[in-house]
């Protein structure tokens, strides 16, 4: 499975550290440390520059302004969220397929993408609670686009998608990169249904949510339906 290759590539990265690591101070063109008011939002879209820590697979932290920035146009597994290897052989003995730590893997790939380079984030909009959504570059490369390319983020369905984002997502899905090689629950559905959202969440809880899923976002669901019901003839 391609996600297993990702595991090997990440073995030297402490990706199971779930808190953001200390980072160099970032510089910002925003002089205010508080969330902008609705009037200020209408007038100003901020730019943040400098080093940032990674909170999860779609969120950065600029420490000098105490501001978290969400990558615009994409979504990723939450840190406690599990996915599952579709290869489930011993069904009589095992209650669920092998779990895949989708949230930590997404965070690890974002950390790998950002590295130690400086980051430039241009805010595109603000979420209801005030979190900026930004298009962010690292080493001149679109960070969100890279996350889509490796299969650890998806195009945010609620936005007007960037055609290049969609194109790379189709490629990643066809190649079964990252989470696209797993059974994974739609992130928004997970946020709506998950009761325990702590980092000690057990995989079986997400397997139970998958059994009552409303939508199927990853290719292995369709692959499973194409398999013959019997293999003994």
PDB file of C-alpha atoms in Angstrom:
ATOM      1  CA  UNK A   1       0.000   0.000   0.000  1.00  0.00           C
ATOM      2  CA  UNK A   2       1.260   3.492  -0.794  1.00  0.00           C
ATOM      3  CA  UNK A   3       0.520   4.737   2.702  1.00  0.00           C
ATOM      4  CA  UNK A   4       2.984   2.133   3.990  1.00  0.00           C
ATOM      5  CA  UNK A   5       5.669   3.802   1.834  1.00  0.00           C
ATOM      6  CA  UNK A   6       4.744   7.038   3.525  1.00  0.00           C
ATOM      7  CA  UNK A   7       5.314   5.388   6.914  1.00  0.00           C
ATOM      8  CA  UNK A   8       8.849   4.418   5.920  1.00  0.00           C
ATOM      9  CA  UNK A   9       9.590   7.897   4.593  1.00  0.00           C
ATOM     10  CA  UNK A  10       8.422   9.436   7.836  1.00  0.00           C
ATOM     11  CA  UNK A  11      10.091   7.093  10.287  1.00  0.00           C
ATOM     12  CA  UNK A  12      12.749   9.668  11.116  1.00  0.00           C
ATOM     13  CA  UNK A  13      10.185  12.355  11.843  1.00  0.00           C
ATOM     14  CA  UNK A  14       8.639  12.533  15.332  1.00  0.00           C
ATOM     15  CA  UNK A  15       5.221  12.796  13.818  1.00  0.00           C
ATOM     16  CA  UNK A  16       3.366  11.438  16.799  1.00  0.00           C
ATOM     17  CA  UNK A  17       4.187  14.556  18.765  1.00  0.00           C
ATOM     18  CA  UNK A  18       0.805  16.105  18.727  1.00  0.00           C
ATOM     19  CA  UNK A  19       1.608  19.524  20.073  1.00  0.00           C
ATOM     20  CA  UNK A  20       3.181  22.182  17.891  1.00  0.00           C
ATOM     21  CA  UNK A  21       6.935  22.400  18.317  1.00  0.00           C
ATOM     22  CA  UNK A  22       8.677  25.652  19.237  1.00  0.00           C
ATOM     23  CA  UNK A  23       9.318  27.779  16.186  1.00  0.00           C
ATOM     24  CA  UNK A  24      11.249  30.891  15.330  1.00  0.00           C
ATOM     25  CA  UNK A  25       9.311  34.085  15.719  1.00  0.00           C
ATOM     26  CA  UNK A  26       7.258  35.027  12.694  1.00  0.00           C
ATOM     27  CA  UNK A  27       6.872  38.512  11.356  1.00  0.00           C
ATOM     28  CA  UNK A  28       3.545  39.872  10.278  1.00  0.00           C
ATOM     29  CA  UNK A  29       2.122  42.916   8.623  1.00  0.00           C
ATOM     30  CA  UNK A  30      -0.725  42.825  11.158  1.00  0.00           C
ATOM     31  CA  UNK A  31       0.011  45.047  14.178  1.00  0.00           C
ATOM     32  CA  UNK A  32      -2.968  43.812  16.223  1.00  0.00           C
ATOM     33  CA  UNK A  33      -2.811  40.726  18.387  1.00  0.00           C
ATOM     34  CA  UNK A  34      -6.599  40.349  18.668  1.00  0.00           C
ATOM     35  CA  UNK A  35      -8.895  38.806  16.084  1.00  0.00           C
ATOM     36  CA  UNK A  36     -10.063  41.453  13.620  1.00  0.00           C
ATOM     37  CA  UNK A  37     -13.551  42.844  13.989  1.00  0.00           C
ATOM     38  CA  UNK A  38     -16.069  42.296  11.206  1.00  0.00           C
ATOM     39  CA  UNK A  39     -15.373  45.825   9.971  1.00  0.00           C
ATOM     40  CA  UNK A  40     -11.621  45.230   9.989  1.00  0.00           C
ATOM     41  CA  UNK A  41     -12.102  41.943   8.153  1.00  0.00           C
ATOM     42  CA  UNK A  42     -13.938  43.738   5.389  1.00  0.00           C
ATOM     43  CA  UNK A  43     -11.118  46.270   5.056  1.00  0.00           C
ATOM     44  CA  UNK A  44      -7.950  44.229   5.570  1.00  0.00           C
ATOM     45  CA  UNK A  45      -6.655  40.827   4.575  1.00  0.00           C
ATOM     46  CA  UNK A  46      -3.459  40.192   6.506  1.00  0.00           C
ATOM     47  CA  UNK A  47      -0.161  38.730   5.333  1.00  0.00           C
ATOM     48  CA  UNK A  48       1.960  36.659   7.727  1.00  0.00           C
ATOM     49  CA  UNK A  49       5.633  35.924   7.133  1.00  0.00           C
ATOM     50  CA  UNK A  50       8.314  33.917   8.898  1.00  0.00           C
ATOM     51  CA  UNK A  51       8.649  30.572  10.624  1.00  0.00           C
ATOM     52  CA  UNK A  52       5.636  28.685  11.874  1.00  0.00           C
ATOM     53  CA  UNK A  53       4.891  25.527  13.802  1.00  0.00           C
ATOM     54  CA  UNK A  54       2.493  22.857  12.557  1.00  0.00           C
ATOM     55  CA  UNK A  55      -0.617  22.199  14.639  1.00  0.00           C
ATOM     56  CA  UNK A  56      -2.271  19.595  12.416  1.00  0.00           C
ATOM     57  CA  UNK A  57      -2.538  18.660   8.749  1.00  0.00           C
ATOM     58  CA  UNK A  58      -4.093  21.954   7.710  1.00  0.00           C
ATOM     59  CA  UNK A  59      -3.144  24.476  10.403  1.00  0.00           C
ATOM     60  CA  UNK A  60      -0.031  26.577  11.098  1.00  0.00           C
ATOM     61  CA  UNK A  61       0.892  28.597  14.188  1.00  0.00           C
ATOM     62  CA  UNK A  62       2.665  31.973  14.024  1.00  0.00           C
ATOM     63  CA  UNK A  63       3.917  32.430  17.596  1.00  0.00           C
ATOM     64  CA  UNK A  64       4.830  36.111  17.686  1.00  0.00           C
ATOM     65  CA  UNK A  65       1.224  37.124  17.051  1.00  0.00           C
ATOM     66  CA  UNK A  66      -0.276  34.055  18.717  1.00  0.00           C
ATOM     67  CA  UNK A  67      -2.200  33.414  15.502  1.00  0.00           C
ATOM     68  CA  UNK A  68      -3.151  30.127  13.922  1.00  0.00           C
ATOM     69  CA  UNK A  69      -3.662  30.093  10.168  1.00  0.00           C
ATOM     70  CA  UNK A  70      -5.641  27.476   8.294  1.00  0.00           C
ATOM     71  CA  UNK A  71      -4.625  26.491   4.772  1.00  0.00           C
ATOM     72  CA  UNK A  72      -7.316  27.772   2.429  1.00  0.00           C
ATOM     73  CA  UNK A  73      -9.100  25.427   0.070  1.00  0.00           C
ATOM     74  CA  UNK A  74      -8.185  22.097   1.682  1.00  0.00           C
ATOM     75  CA  UNK A  75      -9.232  19.808   4.501  1.00  0.00           C
ATOM     76  CA  UNK A  76      -7.355  17.051   6.328  1.00  0.00           C
ATOM     77  CA  UNK A  77      -7.974  14.462   9.017  1.00  0.00           C
ATOM     78  CA  UNK A  78      -8.199  15.820  12.540  1.00  0.00           C
ATOM     79  CA  UNK A  79      -5.362  14.675  14.813  1.00  0.00           C
ATOM     80  CA  UNK A  80      -7.456  12.041  16.665  1.00  0.00           C
ATOM     81  CA  UNK A  81      -8.991  10.681  13.437  1.00  0.00           C
ATOM     82  CA  UNK A  82      -8.199   7.165  12.246  1.00  0.00           C
ATOM     83  CA  UNK A  83      -8.462   5.607   8.803  1.00  0.00           C
ATOM     84  CA  UNK A  84      -8.217   1.887   7.982  1.00  0.00           C
ATOM     85  CA  UNK A  85      -6.253  -0.408   5.707  1.00  0.00           C
ATOM     86  CA  UNK A  86      -8.780  -1.965   3.299  1.00  0.00           C
ATOM     87  CA  UNK A  87      -6.854  -5.248   3.425  1.00  0.00           C
ATOM     88  CA  UNK A  88      -8.813  -7.035   6.143  1.00  0.00           C
ATOM     89  CA  UNK A  89      -7.906 -10.704   6.075  1.00  0.00           C
ATOM     90  CA  UNK A  90      -8.697 -12.407   9.365  1.00  0.00           C
ATOM     91  CA  UNK A  91     -12.222 -11.097   9.857  1.00  0.00           C
ATOM     92  CA  UNK A  92     -13.199 -13.833  12.287  1.00  0.00           C
ATOM     93  CA  UNK A  93     -10.412 -12.896  14.689  1.00  0.00           C
ATOM     94  CA  UNK A  94     -10.047  -9.151  14.055  1.00  0.00           C
ATOM     95  CA  UNK A  95     -12.917  -6.777  14.802  1.00  0.00           C
ATOM     96  CA  UNK A  96     -11.634  -4.150  12.369  1.00  0.00           C
ATOM     97  CA  UNK A  97      -8.978  -3.645   9.677  1.00  0.00           C
ATOM     98  CA  UNK A  98      -5.548  -2.354  10.654  1.00  0.00           C
ATOM     99  CA  UNK A  99      -5.812   1.294  11.735  1.00  0.00           C
ATOM    100  CA  UNK A 100      -3.950   4.071   9.944  1.00  0.00           C
ATOM    101  CA  UNK A 101      -3.257   7.260  11.962  1.00  0.00           C
ATOM    102  CA  UNK A 102      -4.620   9.628   9.343  1.00  0.00           C
ATOM    103  CA  UNK A 103      -4.402  12.760  11.503  1.00  0.00           C
ATOM    104  CA  UNK A 104      -0.770  12.293  12.631  1.00  0.00           C
ATOM    105  CA  UNK A 105       0.296  11.348   9.097  1.00  0.00           C
ATOM    106  CA  UNK A 106      -1.285  14.513   7.695  1.00  0.00           C
ATOM    107  CA  UNK A 107       0.500  16.584  10.336  1.00  0.00           C
ATOM    108  CA  UNK A 108       3.802  14.829   9.597  1.00  0.00           C
ATOM    109  CA  UNK A 109       3.583  15.535   5.889  1.00  0.00           C
ATOM    110  CA  UNK A 110       2.767  19.180   6.525  1.00  0.00           C
ATOM    111  CA  UNK A 111       5.834  19.428   8.797  1.00  0.00           C
ATOM    112  CA  UNK A 112       7.919  17.780   6.090  1.00  0.00           C
ATOM    113  CA  UNK A 113       6.579  20.194   3.481  1.00  0.00           C
ATOM    114  CA  UNK A 114       7.214  23.283   5.599  1.00  0.00           C
ATOM    115  CA  UNK A 115      10.594  22.168   6.923  1.00  0.00           C
ATOM    116  CA  UNK A 116      12.725  25.044   8.200  1.00  0.00           C
ATOM    117  CA  UNK A 117      11.919  27.393   5.349  1.00  0.00           C
ATOM    118  CA  UNK A 118      10.219  30.714   5.840  1.00  0.00           C
ATOM    119  CA  UNK A 119       6.510  30.824   5.138  1.00  0.00           C
ATOM    120  CA  UNK A 120       4.399  33.465   3.430  1.00  0.00           C
ATOM    121  CA  UNK A 121       0.662  33.308   4.105  1.00  0.00           C
ATOM    122  CA  UNK A 122      -1.781  35.655   2.400  1.00  0.00           C
ATOM    123  CA  UNK A 123      -5.146  35.594   4.132  1.00  0.00           C
ATOM    124  CA  UNK A 124      -8.075  34.947   1.782  1.00  0.00           C
ATOM    125  CA  UNK A 125     -10.936  34.953   4.292  1.00  0.00           C
ATOM    126  CA  UNK A 126     -11.821  34.389   7.944  1.00  0.00           C
ATOM    127  CA  UNK A 127     -13.797  31.569   9.502  1.00  0.00           C
ATOM    128  CA  UNK A 128     -16.767  32.354  11.729  1.00  0.00           C
ATOM    129  CA  UNK A 129     -14.709  32.146  14.920  1.00  0.00           C
ATOM    130  CA  UNK A 130     -11.992  34.374  13.427  1.00  0.00           C
ATOM    131  CA  UNK A 131      -9.407  31.863  12.212  1.00  0.00           C
ATOM    132  CA  UNK A 132      -7.704  33.181   9.053  1.00  0.00           C
ATOM    133  CA  UNK A 133      -7.804  31.026   5.937  1.00  0.00           C
ATOM    134  CA  UNK A 134      -4.725  31.683   3.833  1.00  0.00           C
ATOM    135  CA  UNK A 135      -2.865  30.645   0.719  1.00  0.00           C
ATOM    136  CA  UNK A 136       0.590  29.784   2.072  1.00  0.00           C
ATOM    137  CA  UNK A 137       3.902  29.346   0.284  1.00  0.00           C
ATOM    138  CA  UNK A 138       7.087  27.678   1.518  1.00  0.00           C
ATOM    139  CA  UNK A 139      10.177  27.897  -0.648  1.00  0.00           C
ATOM    140  CA  UNK A 140       7.941  29.371  -3.336  1.00  0.00           C
ATOM    141  CA  UNK A 141       5.690  26.298  -3.375  1.00  0.00           C
ATOM    142  CA  UNK A 142       1.989  26.196  -2.531  1.00  0.00           C
ATOM    143  CA  UNK A 143       1.800  24.221   0.729  1.00  0.00           C
ATOM    144  CA  UNK A 144      -1.836  23.179   0.308  1.00  0.00           C
ATOM    145  CA  UNK A 145      -1.146  21.968  -3.218  1.00  0.00           C
ATOM    146  CA  UNK A 146       1.687  19.788  -1.940  1.00  0.00           C
ATOM    147  CA  UNK A 147      -0.570  18.266   0.711  1.00  0.00           C
ATOM    148  CA  UNK A 148      -3.104  17.388  -1.980  1.00  0.00           C
ATOM    149  CA  UNK A 149      -0.382  15.961  -4.220  1.00  0.00           C
ATOM    150  CA  UNK A 150       0.761  13.424  -1.624  1.00  0.00           C
ATOM    151  CA  UNK A 151      -2.780  12.448  -0.681  1.00  0.00           C
ATOM    152  CA  UNK A 152      -2.883  13.692   2.913  1.00  0.00           C
ATOM    153  CA  UNK A 153      -5.339  16.503   2.239  1.00  0.00           C
ATOM    154  CA  UNK A 154      -8.425  16.865   0.088  1.00  0.00           C
ATOM    155  CA  UNK A 155     -10.000  19.784  -1.723  1.00  0.00           C
ATOM    156  CA  UNK A 156     -12.397  21.531   0.649  1.00  0.00           C
ATOM    157  CA  UNK A 157     -15.840  20.694  -0.791  1.00  0.00           C
ATOM    158  CA  UNK A 158     -17.467  23.874   0.531  1.00  0.00           C
ATOM    159  CA  UNK A 159     -15.202  26.175  -1.491  1.00  0.00           C
ATOM    160  CA  UNK A 160     -14.949  27.132  -5.139  1.00  0.00           C
ATOM    161  CA  UNK A 161     -12.111  24.721  -5.949  1.00  0.00           C
ATOM    162  CA  UNK A 162      -8.892  25.669  -7.681  1.00  0.00           C
ATOM    163  CA  UNK A 163      -8.748  23.646 -10.955  1.00  0.00           C
ATOM    164  CA  UNK A 164      -5.130  22.693 -10.264  1.00  0.00           C
ATOM    165  CA  UNK A 165      -6.096  21.427  -6.813  1.00  0.00           C
ATOM    166  CA  UNK A 166      -8.826  19.281  -8.346  1.00  0.00           C
ATOM    167  CA  UNK A 167      -6.496  17.939 -11.019  1.00  0.00           C
ATOM    168  CA  UNK A 168      -3.866  16.870  -8.503  1.00  0.00           C
ATOM    169  CA  UNK A 169      -6.509  15.372  -6.234  1.00  0.00           C
ATOM    170  CA  UNK A 170      -7.822  13.209  -9.062  1.00  0.00           C
ATOM    171  CA  UNK A 171      -4.278  12.006  -9.718  1.00  0.00           C
ATOM    172  CA  UNK A 172      -3.613  11.275  -6.029  1.00  0.00           C
ATOM    173  CA  UNK A 173      -6.881   9.360  -5.735  1.00  0.00           C
ATOM    174  CA  UNK A 174      -6.177   7.296  -8.847  1.00  0.00           C
ATOM    175  CA  UNK A 175      -2.689   6.486  -7.566  1.00  0.00           C
ATOM    176  CA  UNK A 176      -4.052   5.690  -4.081  1.00  0.00           C
ATOM    177  CA  UNK A 177      -1.661   8.110  -2.401  1.00  0.00           C
ATOM    178  CA  UNK A 178      -1.916   8.795   1.318  1.00  0.00           C
ATOM    179  CA  UNK A 179      -5.405   8.578   2.769  1.00  0.00           C
ATOM    180  CA  UNK A 180      -6.840   7.661  -0.649  1.00  0.00           C
ATOM    181  CA  UNK A 181      -5.490   4.133  -0.095  1.00  0.00           C
ATOM    182  CA  UNK A 182      -7.612   3.755   3.053  1.00  0.00           C
ATOM    183  CA  UNK A 183     -11.159   3.658   4.311  1.00  0.00           C
ATOM    184  CA  UNK A 184     -11.491   7.185   5.710  1.00  0.00           C
ATOM    185  CA  UNK A 185     -14.542   9.054   6.947  1.00  0.00           C
ATOM    186  CA  UNK A 186     -15.396  12.448   5.496  1.00  0.00           C
ATOM    187  CA  UNK A 187     -13.737  14.972   7.815  1.00  0.00           C
ATOM    188  CA  UNK A 188     -16.810  17.132   8.321  1.00  0.00           C
ATOM    189  CA  UNK A 189     -18.904  14.057   9.068  1.00  0.00           C
ATOM    190  CA  UNK A 190     -16.260  12.971  11.576  1.00  0.00           C
ATOM    191  CA  UNK A 191     -16.383  16.376  13.296  1.00  0.00           C
ATOM    192  CA  UNK A 192     -20.172  16.194  13.499  1.00  0.00           C
ATOM    193  CA  UNK A 193     -20.366  12.638  14.851  1.00  0.00           C
ATOM    194  CA  UNK A 194     -17.257  11.999  16.929  1.00  0.00           C
ATOM    195  CA  UNK A 195     -17.953  12.292  20.654  1.00  0.00           C
ATOM    196  CA  UNK A 196     -14.445  11.632  21.943  1.00  0.00           C
ATOM    197  CA  UNK A 197     -12.129  14.064  20.153  1.00  0.00           C
ATOM    198  CA  UNK A 198      -9.187  13.590  22.487  1.00  0.00           C
ATOM    199  CA  UNK A 199      -5.818  12.288  21.364  1.00  0.00           C
ATOM    200  CA  UNK A 200      -6.501   9.040  23.239  1.00  0.00           C
ATOM    201  CA  UNK A 201      -9.381   8.184  20.884  1.00  0.00           C
ATOM    202  CA  UNK A 202      -9.331   4.479  20.015  1.00  0.00           C
ATOM    203  CA  UNK A 203      -9.467   3.231  16.406  1.00  0.00           C
ATOM    204  CA  UNK A 204     -12.601   1.133  17.002  1.00  0.00           C
ATOM    205  CA  UNK A 205     -14.566   4.342  17.588  1.00  0.00           C
ATOM    206  CA  UNK A 206     -13.810   5.505  14.055  1.00  0.00           C
ATOM    207  CA  UNK A 207     -14.515   2.067  12.625  1.00  0.00           C
ATOM    208  CA  UNK A 208     -17.952   2.255  14.230  1.00  0.00           C
ATOM    209  CA  UNK A 209     -18.511   5.665  12.619  1.00  0.00           C
ATOM    210  CA  UNK A 210     -17.529   4.239   9.239  1.00  0.00           C
ATOM    211  CA  UNK A 211     -20.240   1.606   9.547  1.00  0.00           C
ATOM    212  CA  UNK A 212     -22.888   4.359   9.607  1.00  0.00           C
ATOM    213  CA  UNK A 213     -21.232   6.715   7.112  1.00  0.00           C
ATOM    214  CA  UNK A 214     -23.351   9.051   5.016  1.00  0.00           C
ATOM    215  CA  UNK A 215     -20.838   9.534   2.199  1.00  0.00           C
ATOM    216  CA  UNK A 216     -17.837   7.642   0.861  1.00  0.00           C
ATOM    217  CA  UNK A 217     -14.884   9.797  -0.132  1.00  0.00           C
ATOM    218  CA  UNK A 218     -12.042   7.324  -0.723  1.00  0.00           C
ATOM    219  CA  UNK A 219     -11.646   4.828  -3.604  1.00  0.00           C
ATOM    220  CA  UNK A 220     -11.394   1.617  -1.506  1.00  0.00           C
ATOM    221  CA  UNK A 221     -15.123   1.828  -0.743  1.00  0.00           C
ATOM    222  CA  UNK A 222     -15.906   1.553  -4.459  1.00  0.00           C
ATOM    223  CA  UNK A 223     -13.200  -1.091  -4.885  1.00  0.00           C
ATOM    224  CA  UNK A 224     -14.865  -3.254  -2.232  1.00  0.00           C
ATOM    225  CA  UNK A 225     -18.204  -3.160  -4.043  1.00  0.00           C
ATOM    226  CA  UNK A 226     -16.563  -4.339  -7.264  1.00  0.00           C
ATOM    227  CA  UNK A 227     -15.143  -7.485  -5.675  1.00  0.00           C
ATOM    228  CA  UNK A 228     -17.012 -10.741  -6.364  1.00  0.00           C
ATOM    229  CA  UNK A 229     -19.127 -11.988  -3.490  1.00  0.00           C
ATOM    230  CA  UNK A 230     -17.552 -15.418  -3.727  1.00  0.00           C
ATOM    231  CA  UNK A 231     -13.938 -16.296  -4.386  1.00  0.00           C
ATOM    232  CA  UNK A 232     -14.174 -20.085  -4.012  1.00  0.00           C
ATOM    233  CA  UNK A 233     -15.091 -20.804  -7.608  1.00  0.00           C
TER     234      UNK A 233
END
